PDB file of C-alpha atoms in Angstrom:
ATOM      1  CA  MET E   1      -3.028 -24.425  -5.943  1.00 47.00           C
ATOM      2  CA  SER E   2      -6.567 -24.978  -4.738  1.00 48.00           C
ATOM      3  CA  ASN E   3      -8.437 -23.687  -7.777  1.00 51.00           C
ATOM      4  CA  ALA E   4      -9.159 -25.733 -10.894  1.00 67.00           C
ATOM      5  CA  SER E   5      -6.804 -25.471 -13.823  1.00 81.00           C
ATOM      6  CA  TYR E   6      -7.662 -23.341 -16.847  1.00 80.00           C
ATOM      7  CA  PHE E   7      -6.067 -26.060 -19.023  1.00 85.00           C
ATOM      8  CA  GLN E   8      -4.283 -23.453 -21.140  1.00 86.00           C
ATOM      9  CA  PHE E   9      -0.595 -23.312 -21.967  1.00 86.00           C
ATOM     10  CA  CYS E  10      -0.720 -19.474 -21.971  1.00 92.00           C
ATOM     11  CA  PRO E  11       1.648 -18.077 -19.286  1.00 91.00           C
ATOM     12  CA  VAL E  12      -1.074 -15.643 -18.186  1.00 92.00           C
ATOM     13  CA  ALA E  13      -3.442 -18.518 -17.465  1.00 92.00           C
ATOM     14  CA  MET E  14      -0.709 -20.505 -15.726  1.00 92.00           C
ATOM     15  CA  ALA E  15       0.261 -17.564 -13.524  1.00 93.00           C
ATOM     16  CA  ALA E  16      -3.421 -16.909 -12.752  1.00 93.00           C
ATOM     17  CA  GLU E  17      -3.762 -20.467 -11.432  1.00 92.00           C
ATOM     18  CA  ILE E  18      -1.213 -19.568  -8.755  1.00 93.00           C
ATOM     19  CA  LEU E  19      -1.991 -15.916  -8.037  1.00 94.00           C
ATOM     20  CA  CYS E  20      -5.727 -15.514  -8.561  1.00 93.00           C
ATOM     21  CA  THR E  21      -7.150 -17.632  -5.758  1.00 93.00           C
ATOM     22  CA  ARG E  22      -9.008 -15.636  -3.117  1.00 94.00           C
ATOM     23  CA  TRP E  23      -6.685 -13.444  -0.981  1.00 96.00           C
ATOM     24  CA  THR E  24      -3.514 -14.638  -2.729  1.00 97.00           C
ATOM     25  CA  ILE E  25      -2.493 -11.417  -4.513  1.00 96.00           C
ATOM     26  CA  VAL E  26      -3.339  -9.388  -1.389  1.00 96.00           C
ATOM     27  CA  LEU E  27      -1.160 -11.747   0.647  1.00 97.00           C
ATOM     28  CA  VAL E  28       1.648 -11.309  -1.885  1.00 97.00           C
ATOM     29  CA  ARG E  29       1.202  -7.530  -1.450  1.00 96.00           C
ATOM     30  CA  GLU E  30       1.963  -7.945   2.254  1.00 96.00           C
ATOM     31  CA  LEU E  31       5.047 -10.030   1.574  1.00 97.00           C
ATOM     32  CA  VAL E  32       6.310  -7.583  -1.044  1.00 96.00           C
ATOM     33  CA  ALA E  33       5.735  -4.739   1.437  1.00 94.00           C
ATOM     34  CA  GLY E  34       8.142  -6.427   3.836  1.00 94.00           C
ATOM     35  CA  SER E  35       6.010  -8.382   6.314  1.00 95.00           C
ATOM     36  CA  THR E  36       7.658 -11.708   7.179  1.00 96.00           C
ATOM     37  CA  ARG E  37       6.130 -12.969  10.452  1.00 96.00           C
ATOM     38  CA  PHE E  38       2.732 -14.673  10.458  1.00 96.00           C
ATOM     39  CA  ASN E  39       1.119 -12.185  12.867  1.00 94.00           C
ATOM     40  CA  ASP E  40       2.517  -9.166  10.998  1.00 94.00           C
ATOM     41  CA  ILE E  41       1.246 -10.543   7.697  1.00 96.00           C
ATOM     42  CA  ARG E  42      -2.155 -11.099   9.285  1.00 94.00           C
ATOM     43  CA  ARG E  43      -2.324  -7.458  10.417  1.00 92.00           C
ATOM     44  CA  GLY E  44      -2.246  -6.527   6.734  1.00 92.00           C
ATOM     45  CA  VAL E  45      -5.090  -8.948   5.938  1.00 94.00           C
ATOM     46  CA  PRO E  46      -7.202  -8.627   9.110  1.00 90.00           C
ATOM     47  CA  ARG E  47     -10.339 -10.168   7.562  1.00 90.00           C
ATOM     48  CA  MET E  48      -8.513 -13.283   6.407  1.00 94.00           C
ATOM     49  CA  SER E  49      -8.837 -16.253   8.747  1.00 95.00           C
ATOM     50  CA  ARG E  50      -5.692 -17.723  10.299  1.00 96.00           C
ATOM     51  CA  THR E  51      -6.515 -21.077   8.717  1.00 97.00           C
ATOM     52  CA  LEU E  52      -6.801 -19.666   5.206  1.00 97.00           C
ATOM     53  CA  LEU E  53      -3.660 -17.551   5.655  1.00 97.00           C
ATOM     54  CA  ALA E  54      -1.684 -20.633   6.684  1.00 97.00           C
ATOM     55  CA  GLN E  55      -3.078 -22.530   3.692  1.00 97.00           C
ATOM     56  CA  ARG E  56      -2.190 -19.784   1.224  1.00 97.00           C
ATOM     57  CA  LEU E  57       1.339 -19.527   2.641  1.00 97.00           C
ATOM     58  CA  ARG E  58       1.774 -23.273   2.162  1.00 97.00           C
ATOM     59  CA  GLU E  59       0.542 -22.946  -1.433  1.00 96.00           C
ATOM     60  CA  LEU E  60       2.947 -20.089  -2.151  1.00 97.00           C
ATOM     61  CA  GLU E  61       5.750 -22.158  -0.659  1.00 97.00           C
ATOM     62  CA  ALA E  62       4.822 -25.110  -2.886  1.00 96.00           C
ATOM     63  CA  ALA E  63       4.816 -22.775  -5.896  1.00 96.00           C
ATOM     64  CA  GLY E  64       8.364 -21.604  -5.116  1.00 97.00           C
ATOM     65  CA  ILE E  65       7.292 -18.048  -4.265  1.00 98.00           C
ATOM     66  CA  VAL E  66       7.911 -18.176  -0.497  1.00 98.00           C
ATOM     67  CA  GLU E  67      10.454 -19.931   1.698  1.00 98.00           C
ATOM     68  CA  ARG E  68      10.101 -20.659   5.421  1.00 96.00           C
ATOM     69  CA  HIS E  69      13.115 -19.657   7.518  1.00 96.00           C
ATOM     70  CA  PRO E  70      13.063 -20.686  11.194  1.00 94.00           C
ATOM     71  CA  VAL E  71      14.255 -17.895  13.499  1.00 91.00           C
ATOM     72  CA  GLU E  72      17.220 -19.064  15.525  1.00 90.00           C
ATOM     73  CA  GLY E  73      16.538 -19.400  19.226  1.00 88.00           C
ATOM     74  CA  SER E  74      12.740 -19.243  18.923  1.00 87.00           C
ATOM     75  CA  GLN E  75       9.764 -21.071  17.471  1.00 87.00           C
ATOM     76  CA  ALA E  76       9.052 -18.168  15.104  1.00 91.00           C
ATOM     77  CA  VAL E  77       9.290 -18.505  11.327  1.00 95.00           C
ATOM     78  CA  ASP E  78      10.064 -15.866   8.715  1.00 97.00           C
ATOM     79  CA  TYR E  79       8.238 -16.159   5.383  1.00 98.00           C
ATOM     80  CA  LEU E  80      10.680 -14.782   2.840  1.00 98.00           C
ATOM     81  CA  LEU E  81      10.176 -14.219  -0.860  1.00 98.00           C
ATOM     82  CA  THR E  82      12.285 -16.267  -3.236  1.00 98.00           C
ATOM     83  CA  ASP E  83      13.657 -14.747  -6.433  1.00 98.00           C
ATOM     84  CA  ALA E  84      10.384 -15.767  -8.091  1.00 97.00           C
ATOM     85  CA  GLY E  85       8.464 -13.984  -5.331  1.00 97.00           C
ATOM     86  CA  LYS E  86      10.571 -10.833  -5.602  1.00 97.00           C
ATOM     87  CA  ASP E  87       9.782 -10.757  -9.314  1.00 97.00           C
ATOM     88  CA  LEU E  88       6.137 -10.158  -8.344  1.00 97.00           C
ATOM     89  CA  LEU E  89       6.914  -6.623  -7.097  1.00 97.00           C
ATOM     90  CA  PRO E  90       6.104  -4.959 -10.459  1.00 96.00           C
ATOM     91  CA  VAL E  91       2.975  -7.136 -10.732  1.00 96.00           C
ATOM     92  CA  VAL E  92       1.694  -5.889  -7.367  1.00 96.00           C
ATOM     93  CA  GLU E  93       2.619  -2.312  -8.253  1.00 96.00           C
ATOM     94  CA  ALA E  94       0.757  -2.592 -11.571  1.00 95.00           C
ATOM     95  CA  PHE E  95      -2.327  -3.971  -9.802  1.00 94.00           C
ATOM     96  CA  GLY E  96      -2.275  -1.100  -7.333  1.00 94.00           C
ATOM     97  CA  MET E  97      -1.696   1.606  -9.922  1.00 94.00           C
ATOM     98  CA  TRP E  98      -4.502   0.254 -12.095  1.00 94.00           C
ATOM     99  CA  GLY E  99      -6.872   0.126  -9.112  1.00 92.00           C
ATOM    100  CA  GLN E 100      -5.985   3.645  -8.000  1.00 91.00           C
ATOM    101  CA  LYS E 101      -6.435   4.943 -11.533  1.00 92.00           C
ATOM    102  CA  TRP E 102      -9.539   3.130 -12.742  1.00 93.00           C
ATOM    103  CA  VAL E 103     -11.571   1.902  -9.751  1.00 90.00           C
ATOM    104  CA  GLU E 104     -14.164   4.406  -8.554  1.00 88.00           C
ATOM    105  CA  SER E 105     -13.425   6.060  -5.213  1.00 82.00           C
ATOM    106  CA  GLU E 106     -16.806   5.565  -3.572  1.00 82.00           C
ATOM    107  CA  PRO E 107     -16.802   1.742  -3.514  1.00 76.00           C
ATOM    108  CA  SER E 108     -13.334   1.838  -1.949  1.00 74.00           C
ATOM    109  CA  LEU E 109     -14.502   4.272   0.720  1.00 83.00           C
ATOM    110  CA  GLU E 110     -17.389   1.978   1.615  1.00 83.00           C
ATOM    111  CA  ARG E 111     -14.856  -0.659   2.733  1.00 83.00           C
ATOM    112  CA  LEU E 112     -13.197   1.210   5.587  1.00 92.00           C
ATOM    113  CA  ASP E 113     -10.936  -0.769   7.898  1.00 94.00           C
ATOM    114  CA  VAL E 114      -9.156   1.142  10.657  1.00 95.00           C
ATOM    115  CA  SER E 115      -6.809  -1.747  11.495  1.00 94.00           C
ATOM    116  CA  LEU E 116      -5.535  -1.975   7.923  1.00 92.00           C
ATOM    117  CA  LEU E 117      -5.333   1.810   7.554  1.00 95.00           C
ATOM    118  CA  MET E 118      -3.205   2.271  10.664  1.00 96.00           C
ATOM    119  CA  TRP E 119      -0.982  -0.694   9.790  1.00 94.00           C
ATOM    120  CA  ASP E 120      -0.349   0.770   6.330  1.00 93.00           C
ATOM    121  CA  MET E 121       0.285   4.219   7.805  1.00 96.00           C
ATOM    122  CA  ARG E 122       2.812   2.696  10.206  1.00 95.00           C
ATOM    123  CA  ARG E 123       4.921   1.062   7.520  1.00 91.00           C
ATOM    124  CA  ASN E 124       4.780   3.993   5.095  1.00 93.00           C
ATOM    125  CA  LEU E 125       5.418   6.797   7.582  1.00 96.00           C
ATOM    126  CA  ASP E 126       8.472   8.919   6.754  1.00 96.00           C
ATOM    127  CA  PRO E 127      10.311   9.873   9.972  1.00 96.00           C
ATOM    128  CA  ALA E 128      12.677  12.325   8.242  1.00 95.00           C
ATOM    129  CA  PRO E 129      10.463  15.457   8.618  1.00 96.00           C
ATOM    130  CA  LEU E 130       9.836  14.770  12.331  1.00 96.00           C
ATOM    131  CA  PRO E 131      11.919  16.283  15.154  1.00 94.00           C
ATOM    132  CA  PRO E 132      14.924  14.340  16.521  1.00 93.00           C
ATOM    133  CA  GLY E 133      14.171  11.812  19.233  1.00 95.00           C
ATOM    134  CA  ARG E 134      10.950   9.959  19.882  1.00 97.00           C
ATOM    135  CA  THR E 135       7.687  11.316  18.400  1.00 98.00           C
ATOM    136  CA  VAL E 136       4.326  10.008  19.577  1.00 98.00           C
ATOM    137  CA  LEU E 137       1.213  10.458  17.432  1.00 98.00           C
ATOM    138  CA  ASN E 138      -2.270   9.649  18.710  1.00 98.00           C
ATOM    139  CA  PHE E 139      -5.009   9.157  16.090  1.00 98.00           C
ATOM    140  CA  ARG E 140      -8.576   9.274  17.378  1.00 98.00           C
ATOM    141  CA  PHE E 141     -11.705   8.189  15.508  1.00 98.00           C
ATOM    142  CA  PRO E 142     -14.661   9.125  17.766  1.00 98.00           C
ATOM    143  CA  GLU E 143     -17.299   7.370  15.637  1.00 97.00           C
ATOM    144  CA  LEU E 144     -15.718   3.942  16.176  1.00 97.00           C
ATOM    145  CA  ALA E 145     -16.206   1.550  19.072  1.00 96.00           C
ATOM    146  CA  ALA E 146     -13.960   2.287  22.048  1.00 95.00           C
ATOM    147  CA  SER E 147     -11.747  -0.734  21.283  1.00 94.00           C
ATOM    148  CA  LYS E 148     -10.810   0.713  17.883  1.00 96.00           C
ATOM    149  CA  SER E 149     -11.162   4.459  18.351  1.00 97.00           C
ATOM    150  CA  SER E 150      -7.633   5.344  19.515  1.00 98.00           C
ATOM    151  CA  TRP E 151      -4.288   4.386  17.947  1.00 98.00           C
ATOM    152  CA  TRP E 152      -0.713   5.421  18.706  1.00 98.00           C
ATOM    153  CA  LEU E 153       2.177   5.630  16.254  1.00 98.00           C
ATOM    154  CA  ILE E 154       5.502   5.748  18.085  1.00 98.00           C
ATOM    155  CA  VAL E 155       8.390   6.962  15.940  1.00 97.00           C
ATOM    156  CA  GLU E 156      11.735   6.235  17.568  1.00 96.00           C
ATOM    157  CA  ALA E 157      14.928   8.211  17.023  1.00 93.00           C
ATOM    158  CA  SER E 158      16.226   5.266  14.972  1.00 94.00           C
ATOM    159  CA  GLY E 159      13.339   5.705  12.524  1.00 93.00           C
ATOM    160  CA  ASP E 160      11.550   2.546  13.657  1.00 94.00           C
ATOM    161  CA  VAL E 161       7.783   2.961  13.900  1.00 96.00           C
ATOM    162  CA  ASP E 162       5.551   0.988  16.248  1.00 96.00           C
ATOM    163  CA  LEU E 163       1.745   0.806  16.259  1.00 96.00           C
ATOM    164  CA  CYS E 164      -0.182   0.474  19.528  1.00 96.00           C
ATOM    165  CA  GLN E 165      -3.850   0.218  20.424  1.00 95.00           C
ATOM    166  CA  VAL E 166      -3.072   0.578  24.128  1.00 95.00           C
ATOM    167  CA  ASP E 167      -1.743   3.853  25.542  1.00 95.00           C
ATOM    168  CA  PRO E 168       2.052   3.362  25.646  1.00 95.00           C
ATOM    169  CA  GLY E 169       2.373   5.909  28.453  1.00 96.00           C
ATOM    170  CA  PHE E 170       4.548   8.406  26.550  1.00 97.00           C
ATOM    171  CA  ASP E 171       3.855  12.123  26.173  1.00 97.00           C
ATOM    172  CA  VAL E 172       1.949  12.682  22.940  1.00 98.00           C
ATOM    173  CA  ASP E 173       3.403  15.162  20.444  1.00 98.00           C
ATOM    174  CA  LEU E 174       0.291  15.339  18.254  1.00 98.00           C
ATOM    175  CA  PHE E 175      -3.340  14.357  18.738  1.00 98.00           C
ATOM    176  CA  VAL E 176      -5.204  13.836  15.448  1.00 98.00           C
ATOM    177  CA  THR E 177      -8.988  13.609  15.793  1.00 98.00           C
ATOM    178  CA  THR E 178     -11.017  12.946  12.671  1.00 98.00           C
ATOM    179  CA  ASP E 179     -13.376  10.421  11.101  1.00 97.00           C
ATOM    180  CA  LEU E 180     -12.132   7.233   9.486  1.00 97.00           C
ATOM    181  CA  ARG E 181     -13.361   8.146   6.014  1.00 96.00           C
ATOM    182  CA  THR E 182     -11.441  11.439   5.995  1.00 97.00           C
ATOM    183  CA  MET E 183      -8.220   9.781   7.164  1.00 97.00           C
ATOM    184  CA  THR E 184      -8.636   7.059   4.526  1.00 95.00           C
ATOM    185  CA  GLU E 185      -9.198   9.672   1.805  1.00 95.00           C
ATOM    186  CA  ILE E 186      -5.974  11.415   2.820  1.00 96.00           C
ATOM    187  CA  TRP E 187      -4.055   8.135   2.912  1.00 95.00           C
ATOM    188  CA  MET E 188      -5.326   7.177  -0.553  1.00 93.00           C
ATOM    189  CA  GLY E 189      -4.306  10.534  -2.002  1.00 93.00           C
ATOM    190  CA  LEU E 190      -7.905  11.543  -2.744  1.00 92.00           C
ATOM    191  CA  THR E 191      -7.437  14.695  -0.663  1.00 95.00           C
ATOM    192  CA  THR E 192      -4.703  16.358   1.381  1.00 96.00           C
ATOM    193  CA  VAL E 193      -4.231  17.448   4.979  1.00 97.00           C
ATOM    194  CA  SER E 194      -4.742  21.088   4.015  1.00 97.00           C
ATOM    195  CA  LYS E 195      -7.867  20.424   1.932  1.00 97.00           C
ATOM    196  CA  ALA E 196      -9.381  18.315   4.716  1.00 97.00           C
ATOM    197  CA  ALA E 197      -8.437  20.801   7.445  1.00 96.00           C
ATOM    198  CA  ARG E 198     -12.047  21.433   8.508  1.00 97.00           C
ATOM    199  CA  LYS E 199     -12.464  17.723   9.278  1.00 98.00           C
ATOM    200  CA  LEU E 200      -9.200  17.446  11.202  1.00 98.00           C
ATOM    201  CA  ASP E 201      -8.645  18.495  14.799  1.00 98.00           C
ATOM    202  CA  LEU E 202      -4.858  18.744  15.248  1.00 98.00           C
ATOM    203  CA  ASP E 203      -3.582  19.449  18.760  1.00 98.00           C
ATOM    204  CA  GLY E 204       0.114  19.401  19.499  1.00 97.00           C
ATOM    205  CA  SER E 205       3.533  20.480  18.272  1.00 97.00           C
ATOM    206  CA  ARG E 206       3.336  23.159  15.592  1.00 96.00           C
ATOM    207  CA  ASP E 207       6.295  21.673  13.749  1.00 96.00           C
ATOM    208  CA  VAL E 208       4.717  18.216  13.663  1.00 97.00           C
ATOM    209  CA  VAL E 209       1.399  19.708  12.490  1.00 97.00           C
ATOM    210  CA  ALA E 210       3.108  21.796   9.806  1.00 96.00           C
ATOM    211  CA  SER E 211       4.941  18.793   8.352  1.00 97.00           C
ATOM    212  CA  MET E 212       2.060  16.302   8.621  1.00 98.00           C
ATOM    213  CA  GLN E 213       1.523  15.894   4.876  1.00 97.00           C
ATOM    214  CA  SER E 214       5.230  15.089   4.509  1.00 96.00           C
ATOM    215  CA  TRP E 215       5.610  12.504   7.280  1.00 97.00           C
ATOM    216  CA  LEU E 216       2.168  10.932   7.001  1.00 95.00           C
ATOM    217  CA  GLY E 217       2.326   7.399   5.677  1.00 84.00           C
ATOM    218  CA  LEU E 218       0.370   7.554   2.422  1.00 90.00           C
ATOM    219  CA  SER E 219      -0.526   4.730   0.091  1.00 92.00           C
ATOM    220  CA  PRO E 220       2.329   3.942  -2.312  1.00 91.00           C
ATOM    221  CA  PHE E 221      -0.255   4.545  -5.053  1.00 92.00           C
ATOM    222  CA  ALA E 222      -1.431   7.924  -3.756  1.00 91.00           C
ATOM    223  CA  THR E 223       0.518   9.820  -6.415  1.00 88.00           C
ATOM    224  CA  GLU E 224      -1.333   8.089  -9.260  1.00 87.00           C
ATOM    225  CA  ARG E 225      -3.990  10.412 -10.664  1.00 85.00           C
ATOM    226  CA  LYS E 226      -7.465   8.870 -10.475  1.00 83.00           C
ATOM    227  CA  LEU E 227      -9.281   8.803 -13.812  1.00 84.00           C
ATOM    228  CA  ALA E 228     -12.412   7.013 -12.634  1.00 79.00           C
ATOM    229  CA  SER E 229     -15.015   9.227 -10.959  1.00 66.00           C
TER     230      SER E 229
END
């Protein structure tokens, strides 16, 4: 890897040489969460440059954590975790649980990123509580620039969920208008839909509104009780 060696035989130090370079553990989080294509991975690390992402993927491949699999009939490549990479799942979970439990809320809420929030909501959304057929959800953040103020989650009957920044042209089942901080607090499990009701403008299907807390894609660490103030 690109960082200097600790020159210690300790397995912790040796693992840190691979996993503790800048962005690496966050990149592994994306791979563990199921992203395999370069552009999908990048949507989970939107502030990481394409050049650095490509470099880190090469380093993880050299370390035996990732394998490149060309997609038949196209120029696309899937980045798939090896057995060694899959073994990092509990490591990523432990990182996240520790951060949710012991890192203060306010610093986290000063690092708002609507692109990352909506991408995480897309992959964690639970379609089961939603009505049969297609459901379209439009999230609006009026305080943001026009290019980032409106997002659509399209939940298909199959359970597949797509994220759009351009109006897909479908009838919308629920409009959610709020500020980015409030939506991030809900996603992180720091508050709930009902507790934040005064900061949420929900316009649409009563059934979809009533089940919002259930279908909303929350952080996988949202259930961990925060002990830091």
